XYZ file of C-alpha atoms in Angstrom:
494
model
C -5.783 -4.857 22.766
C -8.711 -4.487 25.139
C -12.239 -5.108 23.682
C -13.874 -2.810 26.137
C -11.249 0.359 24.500
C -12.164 -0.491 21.080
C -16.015 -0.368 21.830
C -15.107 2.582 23.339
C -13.693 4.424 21.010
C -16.177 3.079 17.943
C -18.823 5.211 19.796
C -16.801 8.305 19.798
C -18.316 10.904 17.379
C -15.841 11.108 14.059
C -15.540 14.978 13.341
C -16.124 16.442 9.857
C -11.976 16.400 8.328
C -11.074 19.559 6.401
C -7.520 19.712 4.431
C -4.553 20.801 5.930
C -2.954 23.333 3.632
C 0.018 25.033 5.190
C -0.470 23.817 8.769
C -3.516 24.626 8.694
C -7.141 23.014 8.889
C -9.244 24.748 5.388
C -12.717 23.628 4.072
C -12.860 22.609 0.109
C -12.569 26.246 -1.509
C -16.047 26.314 -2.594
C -17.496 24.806 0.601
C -18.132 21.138 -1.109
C -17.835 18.040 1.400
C -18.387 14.057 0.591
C -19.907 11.660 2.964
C -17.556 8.961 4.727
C -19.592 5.620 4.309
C -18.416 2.909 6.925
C -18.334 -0.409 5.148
C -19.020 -1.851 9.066
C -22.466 -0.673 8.363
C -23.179 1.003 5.288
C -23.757 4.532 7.526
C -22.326 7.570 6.999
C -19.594 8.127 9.626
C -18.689 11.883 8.892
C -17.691 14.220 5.966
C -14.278 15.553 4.477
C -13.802 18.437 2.187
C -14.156 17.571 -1.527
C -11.015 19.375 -2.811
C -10.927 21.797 -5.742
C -8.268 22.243 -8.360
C -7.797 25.301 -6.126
C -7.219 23.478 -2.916
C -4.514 21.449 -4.622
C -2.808 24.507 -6.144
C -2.906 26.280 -2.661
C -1.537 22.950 -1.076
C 1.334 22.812 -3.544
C 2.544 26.325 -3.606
C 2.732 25.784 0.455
C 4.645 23.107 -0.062
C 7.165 24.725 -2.622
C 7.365 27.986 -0.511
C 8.047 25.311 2.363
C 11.077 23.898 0.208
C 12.224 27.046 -1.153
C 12.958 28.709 2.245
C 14.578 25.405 3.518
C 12.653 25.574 6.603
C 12.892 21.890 7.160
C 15.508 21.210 3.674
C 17.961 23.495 5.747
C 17.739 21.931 8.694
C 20.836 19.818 10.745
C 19.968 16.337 10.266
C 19.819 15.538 13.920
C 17.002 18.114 13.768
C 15.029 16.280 11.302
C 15.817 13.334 13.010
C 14.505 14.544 15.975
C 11.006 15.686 14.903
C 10.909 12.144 12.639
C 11.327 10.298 16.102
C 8.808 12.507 17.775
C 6.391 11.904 15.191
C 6.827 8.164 15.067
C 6.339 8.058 19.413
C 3.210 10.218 18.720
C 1.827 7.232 16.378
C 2.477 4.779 18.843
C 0.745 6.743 21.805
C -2.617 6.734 19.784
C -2.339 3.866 17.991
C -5.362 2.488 18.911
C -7.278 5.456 18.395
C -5.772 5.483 15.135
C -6.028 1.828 14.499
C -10.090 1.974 15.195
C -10.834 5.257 13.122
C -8.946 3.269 10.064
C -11.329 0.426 10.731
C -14.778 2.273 10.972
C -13.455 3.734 7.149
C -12.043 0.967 5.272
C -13.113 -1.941 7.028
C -10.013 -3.990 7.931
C -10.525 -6.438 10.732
C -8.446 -4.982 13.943
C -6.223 -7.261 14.642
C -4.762 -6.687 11.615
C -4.948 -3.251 11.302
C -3.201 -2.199 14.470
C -0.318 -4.045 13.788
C -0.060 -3.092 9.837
C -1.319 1.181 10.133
C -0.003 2.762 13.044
C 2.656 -0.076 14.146
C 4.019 -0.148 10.651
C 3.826 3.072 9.917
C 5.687 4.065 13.224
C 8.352 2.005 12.768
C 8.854 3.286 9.132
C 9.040 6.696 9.849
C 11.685 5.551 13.171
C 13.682 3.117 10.439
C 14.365 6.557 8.272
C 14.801 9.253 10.718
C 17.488 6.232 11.727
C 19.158 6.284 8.345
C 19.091 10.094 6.798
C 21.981 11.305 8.750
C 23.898 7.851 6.991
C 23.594 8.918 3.864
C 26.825 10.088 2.763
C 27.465 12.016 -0.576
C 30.602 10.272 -2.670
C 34.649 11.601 -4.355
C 34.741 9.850 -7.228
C 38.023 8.329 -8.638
C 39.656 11.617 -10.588
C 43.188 12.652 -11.745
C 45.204 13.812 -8.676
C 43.960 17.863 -10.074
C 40.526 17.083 -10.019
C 38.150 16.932 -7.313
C 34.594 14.967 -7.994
C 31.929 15.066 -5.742
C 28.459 13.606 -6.375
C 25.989 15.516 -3.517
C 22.583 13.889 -3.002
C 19.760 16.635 -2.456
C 16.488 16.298 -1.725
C 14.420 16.564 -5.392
C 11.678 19.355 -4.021
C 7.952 18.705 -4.236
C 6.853 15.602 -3.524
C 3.173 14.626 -4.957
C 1.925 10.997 -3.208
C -1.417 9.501 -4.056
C -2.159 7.321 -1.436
C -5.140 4.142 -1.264
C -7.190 3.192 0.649
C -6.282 -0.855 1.781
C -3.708 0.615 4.473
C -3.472 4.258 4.238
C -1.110 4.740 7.134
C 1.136 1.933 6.534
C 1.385 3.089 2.420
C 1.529 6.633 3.514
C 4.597 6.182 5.911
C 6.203 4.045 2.940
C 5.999 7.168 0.943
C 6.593 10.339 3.911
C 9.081 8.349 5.812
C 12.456 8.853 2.836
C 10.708 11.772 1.849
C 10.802 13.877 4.673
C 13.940 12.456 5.791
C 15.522 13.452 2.992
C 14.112 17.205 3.025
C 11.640 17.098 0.437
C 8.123 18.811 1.221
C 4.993 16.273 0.532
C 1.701 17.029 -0.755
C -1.048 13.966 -0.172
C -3.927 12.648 -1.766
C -5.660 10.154 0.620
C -8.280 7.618 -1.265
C -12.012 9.186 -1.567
C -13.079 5.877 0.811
C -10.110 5.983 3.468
C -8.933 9.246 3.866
C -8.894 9.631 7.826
C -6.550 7.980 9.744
C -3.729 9.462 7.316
C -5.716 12.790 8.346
C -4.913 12.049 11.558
C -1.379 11.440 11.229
C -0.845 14.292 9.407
C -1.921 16.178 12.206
C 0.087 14.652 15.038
C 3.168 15.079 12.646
C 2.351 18.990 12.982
C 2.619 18.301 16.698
C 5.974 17.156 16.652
C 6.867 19.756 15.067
C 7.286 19.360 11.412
C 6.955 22.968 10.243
C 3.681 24.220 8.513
C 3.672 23.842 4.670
C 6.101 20.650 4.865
C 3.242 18.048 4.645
C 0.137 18.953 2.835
C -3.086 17.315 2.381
C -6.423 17.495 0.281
C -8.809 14.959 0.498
C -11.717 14.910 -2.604
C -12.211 13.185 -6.012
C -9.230 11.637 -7.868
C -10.535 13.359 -10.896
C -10.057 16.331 -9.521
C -7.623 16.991 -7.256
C -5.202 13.986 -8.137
C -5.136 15.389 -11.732
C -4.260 18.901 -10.452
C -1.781 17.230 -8.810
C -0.154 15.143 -11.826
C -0.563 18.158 -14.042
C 1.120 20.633 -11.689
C 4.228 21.963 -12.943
C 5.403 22.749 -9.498
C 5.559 18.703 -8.264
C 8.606 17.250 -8.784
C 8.351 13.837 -8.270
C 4.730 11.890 -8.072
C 4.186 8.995 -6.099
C 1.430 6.215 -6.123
C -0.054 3.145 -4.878
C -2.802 1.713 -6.644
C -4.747 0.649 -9.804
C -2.616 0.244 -13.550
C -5.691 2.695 -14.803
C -5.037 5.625 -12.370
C -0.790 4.851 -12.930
C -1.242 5.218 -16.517
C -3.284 8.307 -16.363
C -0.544 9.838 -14.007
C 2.125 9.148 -16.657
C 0.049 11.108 -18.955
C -0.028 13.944 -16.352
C 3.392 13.668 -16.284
C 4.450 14.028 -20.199
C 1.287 16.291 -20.125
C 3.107 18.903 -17.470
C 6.575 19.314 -16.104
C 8.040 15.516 -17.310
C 7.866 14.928 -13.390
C 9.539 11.414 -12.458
C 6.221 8.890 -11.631
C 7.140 5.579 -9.511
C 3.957 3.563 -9.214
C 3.455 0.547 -7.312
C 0.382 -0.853 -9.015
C -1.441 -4.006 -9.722
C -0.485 -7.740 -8.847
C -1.723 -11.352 -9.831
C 0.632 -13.169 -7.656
C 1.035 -16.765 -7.754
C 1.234 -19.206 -5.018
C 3.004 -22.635 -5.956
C 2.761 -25.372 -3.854
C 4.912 -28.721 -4.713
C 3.968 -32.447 -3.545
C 7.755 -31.886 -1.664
C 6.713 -28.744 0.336
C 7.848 -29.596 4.055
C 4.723 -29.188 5.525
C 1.399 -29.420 3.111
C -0.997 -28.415 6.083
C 0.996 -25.868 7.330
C 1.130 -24.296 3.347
C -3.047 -24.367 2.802
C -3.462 -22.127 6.055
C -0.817 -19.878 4.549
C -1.834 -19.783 1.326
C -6.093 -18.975 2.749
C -3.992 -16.556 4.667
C -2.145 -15.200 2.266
C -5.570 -14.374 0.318
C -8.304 -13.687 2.737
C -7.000 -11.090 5.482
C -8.065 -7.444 5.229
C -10.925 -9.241 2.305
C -8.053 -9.703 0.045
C -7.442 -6.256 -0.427
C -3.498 -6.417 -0.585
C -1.029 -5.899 -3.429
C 0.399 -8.398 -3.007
C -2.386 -10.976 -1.874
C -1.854 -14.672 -3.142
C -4.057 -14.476 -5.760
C -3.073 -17.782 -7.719
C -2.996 -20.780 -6.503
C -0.580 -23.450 -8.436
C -0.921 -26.690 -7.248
C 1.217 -30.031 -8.330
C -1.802 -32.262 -9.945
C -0.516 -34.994 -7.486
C -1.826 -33.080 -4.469
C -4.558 -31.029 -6.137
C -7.327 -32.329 -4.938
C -6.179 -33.015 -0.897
C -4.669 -29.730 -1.069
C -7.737 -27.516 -2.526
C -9.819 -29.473 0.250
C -7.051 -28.281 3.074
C -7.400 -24.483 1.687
C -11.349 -24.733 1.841
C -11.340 -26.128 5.346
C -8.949 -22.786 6.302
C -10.906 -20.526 4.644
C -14.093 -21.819 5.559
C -12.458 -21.858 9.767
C -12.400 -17.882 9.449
C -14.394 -15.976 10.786
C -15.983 -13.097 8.830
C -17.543 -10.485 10.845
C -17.807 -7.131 12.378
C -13.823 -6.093 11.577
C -13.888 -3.954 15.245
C -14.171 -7.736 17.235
C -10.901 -9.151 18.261
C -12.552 -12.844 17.387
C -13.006 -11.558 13.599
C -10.415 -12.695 11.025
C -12.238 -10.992 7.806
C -13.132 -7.892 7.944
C -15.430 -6.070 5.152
C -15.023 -4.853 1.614
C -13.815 -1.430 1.771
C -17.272 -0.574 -0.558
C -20.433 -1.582 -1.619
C -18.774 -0.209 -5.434
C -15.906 -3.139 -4.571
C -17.882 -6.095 -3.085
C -20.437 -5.831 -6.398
C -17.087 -6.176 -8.633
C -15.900 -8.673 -6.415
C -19.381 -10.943 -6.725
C -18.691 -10.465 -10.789
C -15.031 -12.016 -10.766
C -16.774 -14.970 -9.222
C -20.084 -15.224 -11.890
C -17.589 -14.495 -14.529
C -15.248 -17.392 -13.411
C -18.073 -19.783 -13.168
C -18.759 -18.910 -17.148
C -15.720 -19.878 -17.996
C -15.456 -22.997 -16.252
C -14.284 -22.667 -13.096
C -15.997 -24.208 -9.939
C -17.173 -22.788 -6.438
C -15.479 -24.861 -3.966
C -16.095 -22.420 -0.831
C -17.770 -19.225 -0.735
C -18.793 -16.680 -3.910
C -21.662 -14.652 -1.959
C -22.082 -12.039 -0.019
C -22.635 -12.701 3.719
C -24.436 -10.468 6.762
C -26.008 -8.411 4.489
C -28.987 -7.940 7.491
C -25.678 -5.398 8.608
C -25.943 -3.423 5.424
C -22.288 -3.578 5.600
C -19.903 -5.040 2.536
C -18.990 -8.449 3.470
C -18.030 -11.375 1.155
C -17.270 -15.261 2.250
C -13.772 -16.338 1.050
C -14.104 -17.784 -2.599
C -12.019 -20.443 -3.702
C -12.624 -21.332 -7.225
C -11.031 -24.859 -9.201
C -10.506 -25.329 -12.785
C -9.374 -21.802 -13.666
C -7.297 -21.882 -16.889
C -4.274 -19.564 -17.239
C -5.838 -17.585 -19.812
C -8.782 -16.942 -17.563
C -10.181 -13.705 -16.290
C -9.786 -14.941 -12.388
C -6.113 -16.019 -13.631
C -5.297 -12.860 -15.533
C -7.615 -9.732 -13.986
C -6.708 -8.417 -10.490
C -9.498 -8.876 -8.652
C -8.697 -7.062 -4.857
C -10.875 -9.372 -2.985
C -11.339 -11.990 -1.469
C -11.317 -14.628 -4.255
C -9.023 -17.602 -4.811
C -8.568 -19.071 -8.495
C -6.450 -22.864 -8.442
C -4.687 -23.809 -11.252
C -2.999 -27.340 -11.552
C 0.658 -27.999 -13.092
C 2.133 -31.617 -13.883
C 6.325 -30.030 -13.605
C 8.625 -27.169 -12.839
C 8.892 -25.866 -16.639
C 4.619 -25.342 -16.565
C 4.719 -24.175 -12.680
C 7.125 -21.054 -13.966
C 5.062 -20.549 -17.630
C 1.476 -20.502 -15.848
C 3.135 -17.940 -13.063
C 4.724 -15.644 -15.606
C 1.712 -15.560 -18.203
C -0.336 -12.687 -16.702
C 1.143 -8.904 -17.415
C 1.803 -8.403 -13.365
C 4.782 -9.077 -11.587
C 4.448 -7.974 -7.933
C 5.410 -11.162 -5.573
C 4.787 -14.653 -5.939
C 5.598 -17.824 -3.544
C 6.979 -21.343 -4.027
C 6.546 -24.177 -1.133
C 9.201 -26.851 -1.945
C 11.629 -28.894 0.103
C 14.470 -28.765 -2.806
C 16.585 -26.086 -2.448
C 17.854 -26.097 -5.792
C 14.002 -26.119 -7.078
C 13.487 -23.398 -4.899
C 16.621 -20.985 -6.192
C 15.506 -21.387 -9.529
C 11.798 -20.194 -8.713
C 13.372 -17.010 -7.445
C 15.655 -16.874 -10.743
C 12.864 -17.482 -13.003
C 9.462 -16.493 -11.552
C 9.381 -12.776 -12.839
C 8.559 -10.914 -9.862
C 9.814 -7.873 -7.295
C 9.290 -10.522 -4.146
C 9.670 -14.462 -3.837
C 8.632 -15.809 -0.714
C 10.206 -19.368 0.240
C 8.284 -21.774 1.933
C 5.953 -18.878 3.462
C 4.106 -16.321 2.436
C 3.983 -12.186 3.363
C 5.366 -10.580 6.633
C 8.582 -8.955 4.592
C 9.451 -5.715 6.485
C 10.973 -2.773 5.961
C 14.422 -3.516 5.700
C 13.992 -5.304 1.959
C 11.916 -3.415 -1.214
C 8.829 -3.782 -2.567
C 8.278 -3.484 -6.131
C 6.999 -4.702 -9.221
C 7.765 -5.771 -12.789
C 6.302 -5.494 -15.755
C 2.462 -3.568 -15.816
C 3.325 -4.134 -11.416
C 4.770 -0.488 -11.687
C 8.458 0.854 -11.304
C 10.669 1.843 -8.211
C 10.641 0.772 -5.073
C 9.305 0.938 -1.649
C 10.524 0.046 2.000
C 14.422 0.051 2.551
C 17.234 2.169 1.847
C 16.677 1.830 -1.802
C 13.281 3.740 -1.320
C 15.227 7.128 -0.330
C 16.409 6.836 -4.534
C 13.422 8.196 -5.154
C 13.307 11.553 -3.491
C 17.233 12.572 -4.368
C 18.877 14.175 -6.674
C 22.341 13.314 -7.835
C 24.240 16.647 -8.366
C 27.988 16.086 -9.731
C 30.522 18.965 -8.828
C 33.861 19.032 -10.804
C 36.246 21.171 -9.426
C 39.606 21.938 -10.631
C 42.322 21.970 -7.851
């Protein structure tokens, strides 16, 4: 990446963003927009429509007519492969464009953000235009005068709420198996990081997805996301994001049409680091790592720290001395390695995890204030807090910043209680250099992803998802593309 492009391209004018309801651009029904507030800043960068129950209803029925006439359901594979590629080159050719207008909104320092929005979500929507014309319907085993087939066809309406930590990359993990598979998709971008997903919307039009495929209303989750769960036209809803809004979108749900909900939600993931990990040093700059990119605004962020009591103290003082090498920082400078908070609403509940884990004992090793606040923007030094109990609110609450609670342990049976005792159970890691230790973390820390001796960078070819109040189903992979068939069983008599 070249500094000079970036600068460039930060001064560009960002154009008001209307929906796109049936390939086409449409205001909010009555007229409404909301301000786009850059966290760089605290400025208003430009305004999208603020949907109506209308505007969702409009977007849906385009996207059922869309299914209905099998305009892209009925098309040859290879053609839906084709466009799929298209779209994915299109990503790549304005990544950085894409890359920097995701910035400006959510705040994620660049160098992150290039690689995890438009590379990732490029390279999902290549890996399954690669793999829908591989998935093959099955015979099953019959007497010789029956023939069983089990089809798989695309479910129909696809509903996907979408947040706002990395809208493109989250957003591909959702339209890459659906469209693949046939399905038409209606989005709901986040309220504070709607545009780049805008934008790829729009250059998916220009590879020729056909109008009324892929929908999109930007506006109030009150609003238009619960016209969307109530809708008895969606068939399947999809969603990243808080246990509050998941719960409310099973109501919808049992509320409407009984549509099938997968939610990828909430996570308080533990890091445990052993006196035997092979390399101690190499672990603390993982585990700040692991906790303070993008502000630690990631599902699956590194939450917990678990530390052997015999290393405790060295080890803490190794994590401090990463966290406090980082540079926090305008997130549009190459040099940056924290970005901001995505809003001034999140840094405030950010700064009251950290006074409420001082009540209860904990202690401020590094960080716990907001920092370049001459910027107006929403920045926050990386927090790492000692003494935090199990049963604390650092050790149980999901906090989606950049905050660090340590716990100690004395042996293997207290590592695996203290890891399992919080309702989450998104991804967790284990530094050790005994294998057999090491197996039985993965057997008995409850979570959808174990990391060994590292932590992050799992791609797409493996699933993310949770257990427990961590959600249901499954992203990324083959195993994602479950979630937008339908099994249909013919039984024919020969």
């Amino acid at each position: 990446m070249d500094q000079n492009k970036i600068d460039t391209l930060r001064a560009e004018l960002v154009p008001s963003f209307s929906h796109l309801i049936d390939g086409r651009h449409l205001p909010a029904s009555d007229g409404a927009t909301m301000d786009v507030v850059s966290p760089i800043n605290g400025q208003v960068l430009t305004t999208m429509a603020r949907g109506t129950v209308a505007d969702m209803e409009a977007a849906i029925t385009s996207a059922r007519a869309a299914f209905e006439d099998r305009r892209w359901a009925g098309q040859p594979p290879a053609a839906r492969k084709k466009v799929l590629m298209k779209w994915a080159d299109l990503i790549e050719a304005h990544a950085l464009e894409l890359a920097v207008l995701g910035v400006r909104d959510n705040g994620t320092e660049i160098g992150m953000a290039f690689k995890a929005e438009p590379g990732s979500a490029a390279g999902t929507i290549r890996y399954y235009a690669e793999a829908l014309d591989k998935i093959y319907g099955e015979i099953a085993p019959t007497a010789g005068d029956i023939l069983g087939l089990i089809h798989k066809e695309p479910v129909g309406v696809v509903g996907a709420v979408i947040p706002w930590n990395f809208p493109m990359m989250i957003g591909a993990w959702k339209l890459g198996p659906a469209l693949a598979m046939g399905n038409s998709v209606v989005l709901k971008p986040a309220e504070t990081a709607s545009l780049s997903l805008m934008r790829m919307c729009d250059l998916a039009l220009e590879a020729g997805l056909p109008p009324g495929v892929l929908n999109a209303v930007t506006g109030e989750g009150k609003i238009v996301g619960e016209a969307m769960g109530l809708s008895m036209d969606v068939d399947v809803l999809v969603f990243t994001g808080s246990g509050g809004t998941g719960r409310r979108l099973m109501e919808y749900s049992a509320r409407s049409n009984m549509k099938r909900v997968y939610l990828e939600l909430g996570g308080k993931s533990p890091n445990i680091v052993f006196a035997d990990a092979p390399d101690l040093a190499e672990a603390a700059k993982v585990a700040a790592a692991g906790i303070f990119r993008n502000s630690g605004q990631v599902c699956v962020a590194a939450s917990r720290l678990l530390v052997e009591a015999s290393v405790h103290d060295d080890f803490v003082a190794e994590v401090a001395k990463a966290a406090e090498a980082m540079r926090v920082g305008d997130p549009l400078q190459l040099e940056t390695h924290i970005g901001a908070v995505n809003s001034e609403t999140q840094l405030n509940a950010n700064l009251g995890f950290v006074d409420t884990a001082v009540a209860e004992g904990g202690q401020i090793v590094t960080g716990g204030q907001r920092v370049l606040a001459e910027t107006n923007g929403y920045y926050m030094a990386p927090t790492v807090v000692t003494g935090v109990r199990p049963d604390a609110s650092l050790a149980q609450k999901e906090v989606f910043g950049p905050v660090l609670g340590v716990t100690p342990f004395e042996d293997d049976d207290e590592a695996v209680a203290i890891a399992n005792s919080t309702v989450y159970g998104l991804a967790g890691g284990v530094w050790t250099s005994n294998l057999g230790r090491a197996h039985r973390m993965v057997r008995d820390v409850r979570t959808g992803v174990m990391h060994v001796n590292t932590y992050g960078g799992a791609d797409g070819t493996v699933p993310l998802g949770g257990v427990g109040q961590s959600g249901n189903g499954h992203d990324k992979s083959l195993h994602a593309i479950e979630k937008y068939i339908n099994l249909k069983t013919a039984w024919i008599k020969l």
